[in-house]
Amino acid sequence: MSAPGTERRPHDTRFYLTCIGIGLAAGVLSGLFGVGGGTVIVPFLVLFLHFDQRLAAGTSLAAIVPTATVGVISYAVTGSVAWIPALLLALGAVVGAQIGTWLLPRLSLTVLRWAFVGFLVAVIVSLFLVIPSRDAELVLTWWSGAALVVVGVGTGILSGLIGVGGGIIVVPVLMVLFGTSDLVAKGTSLLMMIPTAVSGTVGNIRRGNVDLAAAAVVGLAACTTTALGAWIATIVDPFLGNVLFAVYLTFIAVQMGLRAWRGRRRPA
């Protein structure tokens, strides 16, 4: 059954072609920035297919599973995955994702839209605080291990609420707070988000917050371009990549902010 208030578009040719286009774009960004692609999938599902925020978030999280898997393989080939830190992040994120999906149907659509805008603004700011390095390593200690679990819990909550795999939180955090190289941060982030997305998706399916057909098409389409994005990441200057990503997120934040503003007086 659908969650109350969710909107189901007819699954016609236009619907599937749009899903494919969203997936192709999400795959490139997933590989390039080490994210699950939710920053593309959620707003595009809302803007082009008129999903409400809950359904878009749940569908996005499900589509991230195959996307992130291909991304991990692409980064692992070059040794750019920190396996144990990724598992610690995932441990916390799996718990956090369940909390997030539990909160999802209990928040108004207006609140979710503004939360998403605020989330994007925070990410944009963090991109200019990051000093990417290809040589830095992630030093694992008892304290850093515990910190990774805490970061994972917070990431998982946002993952369940907003529909992102958590990469746009984890990648900057690993680089800024843990001193990790940008490539290792991206590969580790993608590995972390697989169990996170699976956990959140299970909760969302139970609550009717996933369009499985859309998730499958978007996810499969994204898989075809994720490796390309990962390859581009190795040849693009890290700072330039951050600037371009910040410009894109600013565009998305403005679009979603306008939508939230227009709907502020409508029932959530």
Short mmCIF file of C-alpha atoms in Angstrom, two decimals:
data_model
loop_
_atom_site.label_atom_id
_atom_site.label_comp_id
_atom_site.label_asym_id
_atom_site.label_seq_id
_atom_site.Cartn_x
_atom_site.Cartn_y
_atom_site.Cartn_z
CA MET A 1 0.00 0.00 0.00
CA SER A 2 1.12 3.57 -0.56
CA ALA A 3 1.81 5.81 2.36
CA PRO A 4 -0.84 8.44 2.92
CA GLY A 5 -0.29 11.42 0.68
CA THR A 6 2.13 9.76 -1.73
CA GLU A 7 1.56 10.40 -5.41
CA ARG A 8 1.89 7.64 -8.03
CA ARG A 9 2.54 8.66 -11.62
CA PRO A 10 1.31 6.42 -14.46
CA HIS A 11 4.15 4.17 -15.59
CA ASP A 12 4.07 5.09 -19.26
CA THR A 13 6.87 5.54 -21.80
CA ARG A 14 7.60 9.09 -20.66
CA PHE A 15 7.86 7.89 -17.06
CA TYR A 16 10.46 5.24 -17.86
CA LEU A 17 12.48 7.48 -20.21
CA THR A 18 12.63 10.12 -17.49
CA CYS A 19 13.78 7.52 -14.98
CA ILE A 20 16.54 6.43 -17.36
CA GLY A 21 17.71 10.01 -17.81
CA ILE A 22 17.74 10.58 -14.05
CA GLY A 23 19.69 7.36 -13.56
CA LEU A 24 22.34 8.24 -16.16
CA ALA A 25 22.96 11.62 -14.51
CA ALA A 26 22.97 10.10 -11.03
CA GLY A 27 25.49 7.44 -12.06
CA VAL A 28 28.04 9.98 -13.29
CA LEU A 29 27.76 12.05 -10.11
CA SER A 30 27.88 8.94 -7.95
CA GLY A 31 31.18 7.85 -9.42
CA LEU A 32 32.63 11.36 -9.67
CA PHE A 33 31.83 12.54 -6.14
CA GLY A 34 31.49 9.29 -4.20
CA VAL A 35 27.80 9.88 -3.49
CA GLY A 36 24.85 7.61 -4.05
CA GLY A 37 23.25 9.97 -6.53
CA GLY A 38 20.41 11.03 -4.24
CA THR A 39 21.16 14.69 -4.82
CA VAL A 40 20.07 14.10 -8.42
CA ILE A 41 17.42 11.45 -7.93
CA VAL A 42 15.33 13.10 -5.21
CA PRO A 43 14.93 16.59 -6.73
CA PHE A 44 14.54 15.24 -10.26
CA LEU A 45 11.82 12.80 -9.21
CA VAL A 46 10.06 15.71 -7.52
CA LEU A 47 10.55 18.21 -10.34
CA PHE A 48 10.03 15.99 -13.40
CA LEU A 49 7.75 13.17 -12.21
CA HIS A 50 5.97 15.09 -9.43
CA PHE A 51 6.77 12.58 -6.70
CA ASP A 52 6.17 13.98 -3.24
CA GLN A 53 9.23 14.27 -1.00
CA ARG A 54 8.57 11.07 0.95
CA LEU A 55 8.14 8.88 -2.12
CA ALA A 56 11.13 10.49 -3.87
CA ALA A 57 13.34 9.94 -0.82
CA GLY A 58 12.38 6.28 -0.48
CA THR A 59 12.69 5.57 -4.20
CA SER A 60 16.08 7.28 -4.33
CA LEU A 61 17.44 5.24 -1.45
CA ALA A 62 16.43 2.00 -3.17
CA ALA A 63 18.07 3.08 -6.45
CA ILE A 64 21.32 3.85 -4.62
CA VAL A 65 21.96 0.16 -3.80
CA PRO A 66 23.06 -1.01 -7.30
CA THR A 67 24.61 2.38 -8.07
CA ALA A 68 26.90 2.33 -5.04
CA THR A 69 27.85 -1.30 -5.67
CA VAL A 70 29.24 -0.50 -9.11
CA GLY A 71 31.00 2.54 -7.67
CA VAL A 72 32.73 0.50 -4.98
CA ILE A 73 34.05 -1.94 -7.56
CA SER A 74 35.39 0.95 -9.65
CA TYR A 75 37.27 2.47 -6.71
CA ALA A 76 38.41 -0.87 -5.27
CA VAL A 77 40.25 -1.66 -8.52
CA THR A 78 42.63 1.23 -7.77
CA GLY A 79 42.86 0.45 -4.04
CA SER A 80 40.81 3.48 -3.04
CA VAL A 81 38.56 1.81 -0.45
CA ALA A 82 39.20 1.71 3.33
CA TRP A 83 37.32 -1.46 4.18
CA ILE A 84 37.29 -1.43 8.01
CA PRO A 85 36.35 2.27 8.35
CA ALA A 86 33.57 1.68 5.82
CA LEU A 87 32.19 -1.17 7.93
CA LEU A 88 32.28 1.01 11.08
CA LEU A 89 30.43 3.78 9.26
CA ALA A 90 27.91 1.25 7.95
CA LEU A 91 27.36 -0.18 11.44
CA GLY A 92 26.18 3.18 12.72
CA ALA A 93 24.39 4.10 9.51
CA VAL A 94 22.21 0.97 9.46
CA VAL A 95 20.83 1.92 12.87
CA GLY A 96 20.47 5.56 11.86
CA ALA A 97 18.63 4.68 8.65
CA GLN A 98 15.94 2.87 10.61
CA ILE A 99 15.48 5.94 12.79
CA GLY A 100 15.27 8.13 9.71
CA THR A 101 12.69 5.98 7.94
CA TRP A 102 10.64 5.83 11.14
CA LEU A 103 10.62 9.64 11.25
CA LEU A 104 9.90 10.05 7.52
CA PRO A 105 6.09 9.55 7.54
CA ARG A 106 5.80 11.57 10.76
CA LEU A 107 7.18 14.82 9.29
CA SER A 108 5.28 17.22 7.05
CA LEU A 109 6.25 17.59 3.39
CA THR A 110 7.05 21.26 3.95
CA VAL A 111 9.42 20.39 6.79
CA LEU A 112 11.11 17.76 4.62
CA ARG A 113 11.56 20.20 1.74
CA TRP A 114 13.15 22.83 3.96
CA ALA A 115 15.27 20.17 5.64
CA PHE A 116 16.52 19.08 2.24
CA VAL A 117 17.38 22.68 1.29
CA GLY A 118 19.19 23.18 4.60
CA PHE A 119 21.05 19.94 4.07
CA LEU A 120 22.24 21.03 0.62
CA VAL A 121 23.38 24.41 1.95
CA ALA A 122 25.44 22.69 4.64
CA VAL A 123 27.05 20.46 2.01
CA ILE A 124 27.85 23.45 -0.22
CA VAL A 125 29.61 25.20 2.64
CA SER A 126 31.56 22.06 3.54
CA LEU A 127 32.85 21.73 -0.01
CA PHE A 128 34.74 25.00 0.40
CA LEU A 129 36.18 23.89 3.75
CA VAL A 130 37.68 20.74 2.28
CA ILE A 131 41.27 20.73 1.08
CA PRO A 132 41.43 17.62 -1.10
CA SER A 133 44.64 15.57 -1.08
CA ARG A 134 45.54 12.45 -3.02
CA ASP A 135 48.25 11.43 -0.52
CA ALA A 136 46.49 11.57 2.85
CA GLU A 137 45.61 8.31 4.63
CA LEU A 138 42.89 7.40 7.12
CA VAL A 139 44.56 6.52 10.43
CA LEU A 140 42.36 4.13 12.40
CA THR A 141 42.47 4.21 16.23
CA TRP A 142 39.97 3.36 18.97
CA TRP A 143 38.88 7.00 19.10
CA SER A 144 38.60 7.45 15.35
CA GLY A 145 36.76 4.12 15.11
CA ALA A 146 34.17 5.27 17.66
CA ALA A 147 33.86 8.60 15.87
CA LEU A 148 33.22 6.80 12.59
CA VAL A 149 30.32 4.90 14.17
CA VAL A 150 28.81 8.17 15.47
CA VAL A 151 29.18 9.76 12.05
CA GLY A 152 27.50 6.70 10.59
CA VAL A 153 24.46 7.04 12.87
CA GLY A 154 23.95 10.69 11.91
CA THR A 155 24.45 9.86 8.25
CA GLY A 156 21.94 7.03 8.42
CA ILE A 157 19.26 9.26 9.95
CA LEU A 158 19.64 11.79 7.14
CA SER A 159 19.75 8.95 4.65
CA GLY A 160 16.37 7.65 5.76
CA LEU A 161 14.84 11.13 5.88
CA ILE A 162 16.23 12.70 2.72
CA GLY A 163 16.85 9.69 0.48
CA VAL A 164 20.59 10.18 -0.06
CA GLY A 165 23.08 7.41 0.53
CA GLY A 166 25.12 9.61 2.84
CA GLY A 167 28.12 10.20 0.59
CA ILE A 168 27.75 13.96 0.52
CA ILE A 169 28.12 13.87 4.30
CA VAL A 170 30.73 11.16 4.64
CA VAL A 171 33.11 12.29 1.88
CA PRO A 172 33.67 15.82 3.28
CA VAL A 173 33.81 14.48 6.87
CA LEU A 174 36.45 11.88 6.00
CA MET A 175 38.58 14.48 4.26
CA VAL A 176 38.17 17.33 6.76
CA LEU A 177 37.98 15.54 10.12
CA PHE A 178 39.85 12.30 9.40
CA GLY A 179 42.45 13.56 6.92
CA THR A 180 41.60 11.04 4.20
CA SER A 181 42.52 11.44 0.53
CA ASP A 182 39.62 12.43 -1.69
CA LEU A 183 39.66 9.19 -3.69
CA VAL A 184 39.75 6.94 -0.62
CA ALA A 185 36.98 9.04 0.96
CA LYS A 186 34.80 8.50 -2.11
CA GLY A 187 35.43 4.77 -2.39
CA THR A 188 34.88 4.24 1.35
CA SER A 189 31.72 6.31 1.26
CA LEU A 190 30.23 4.23 -1.53
CA LEU A 191 30.92 0.99 0.35
CA MET A 192 29.40 2.38 3.55
CA MET A 193 26.19 3.40 1.88
CA ILE A 194 25.30 -0.05 0.49
CA PRO A 195 24.11 -1.60 3.78
CA THR A 196 22.77 1.81 4.81
CA ALA A 197 20.61 2.05 1.70
CA VAL A 198 19.47 -1.57 2.03
CA SER A 199 18.44 -1.00 5.65
CA GLY A 200 16.60 2.22 4.86
CA THR A 201 14.90 0.69 1.83
CA VAL A 202 13.53 -2.22 3.86
CA GLY A 203 11.95 0.26 6.25
CA ASN A 204 10.61 2.41 3.42
CA ILE A 205 9.05 -0.56 1.60
CA ARG A 206 7.20 -1.55 4.76
CA ARG A 207 5.86 2.00 5.00
CA GLY A 208 4.93 2.28 1.30
CA ASN A 209 7.49 4.99 0.55
CA VAL A 210 9.13 3.34 -2.49
CA ASP A 211 8.16 3.15 -6.16
CA LEU A 212 9.98 -0.09 -6.92
CA ALA A 213 9.63 0.18 -10.70
CA ALA A 214 11.16 3.67 -10.73
CA ALA A 215 13.90 2.61 -8.33
CA ALA A 216 14.86 -0.35 -10.51
CA VAL A 217 15.02 1.67 -13.74
CA VAL A 218 16.92 4.56 -12.15
CA GLY A 219 19.33 2.21 -10.40
CA LEU A 220 20.09 0.10 -13.48
CA ALA A 221 20.58 3.19 -15.66
CA ALA A 222 22.92 4.69 -13.07
CA CYS A 223 25.05 1.53 -13.09
CA THR A 224 25.97 2.14 -16.74
CA THR A 225 27.62 5.52 -16.02
CA THR A 226 29.00 5.14 -12.48
CA ALA A 227 32.34 3.72 -13.63
CA LEU A 228 32.71 6.64 -16.04
CA GLY A 229 32.25 9.09 -13.19
CA ALA A 230 34.82 7.25 -11.06
CA TRP A 231 37.34 7.44 -13.91
CA ILE A 232 36.75 11.17 -14.36
CA ALA A 233 37.37 11.65 -10.61
CA THR A 234 40.93 10.41 -11.03
CA ILE A 235 41.81 12.98 -13.71
CA VAL A 236 39.87 16.06 -12.53
CA ASP A 237 41.56 18.46 -10.10
CA PRO A 238 39.94 17.82 -6.68
CA PHE A 239 39.25 21.48 -5.91
CA LEU A 240 37.71 22.09 -9.33
CA GLY A 241 35.49 19.07 -8.78
CA ASN A 242 34.29 20.53 -5.48
CA VAL A 243 33.53 23.90 -7.06
CA LEU A 244 31.51 22.32 -9.87
CA PHE A 245 29.59 20.17 -7.42
CA ALA A 246 28.85 23.22 -5.24
CA VAL A 247 27.46 25.09 -8.27
CA TYR A 248 25.19 22.17 -9.11
CA LEU A 249 23.95 21.81 -5.53
CA THR A 250 23.22 25.54 -5.39
CA PHE A 251 20.94 25.17 -8.42
CA ILE A 252 19.12 22.24 -6.81
CA ALA A 253 18.80 24.04 -3.47
CA VAL A 254 17.25 27.09 -5.15
CA GLN A 255 14.75 24.95 -7.07
CA MET A 256 13.71 22.98 -4.01
CA GLY A 257 13.59 26.13 -1.87
CA LEU A 258 11.17 27.76 -4.30
CA ARG A 259 8.98 24.66 -4.20
CA ALA A 260 8.99 24.63 -0.40
CA TRP A 261 8.16 28.35 -0.30
CA ARG A 262 5.23 27.98 -2.69
CA GLY A 263 3.83 25.08 -0.69
CA ARG A 264 4.31 26.64 2.75
CA ARG A 265 0.59 27.43 3.15
CA ARG A 266 -0.66 24.17 1.74
CA PRO A 267 -1.54 21.26 4.02
CA ALA A 268 1.52 18.95 4.43
#
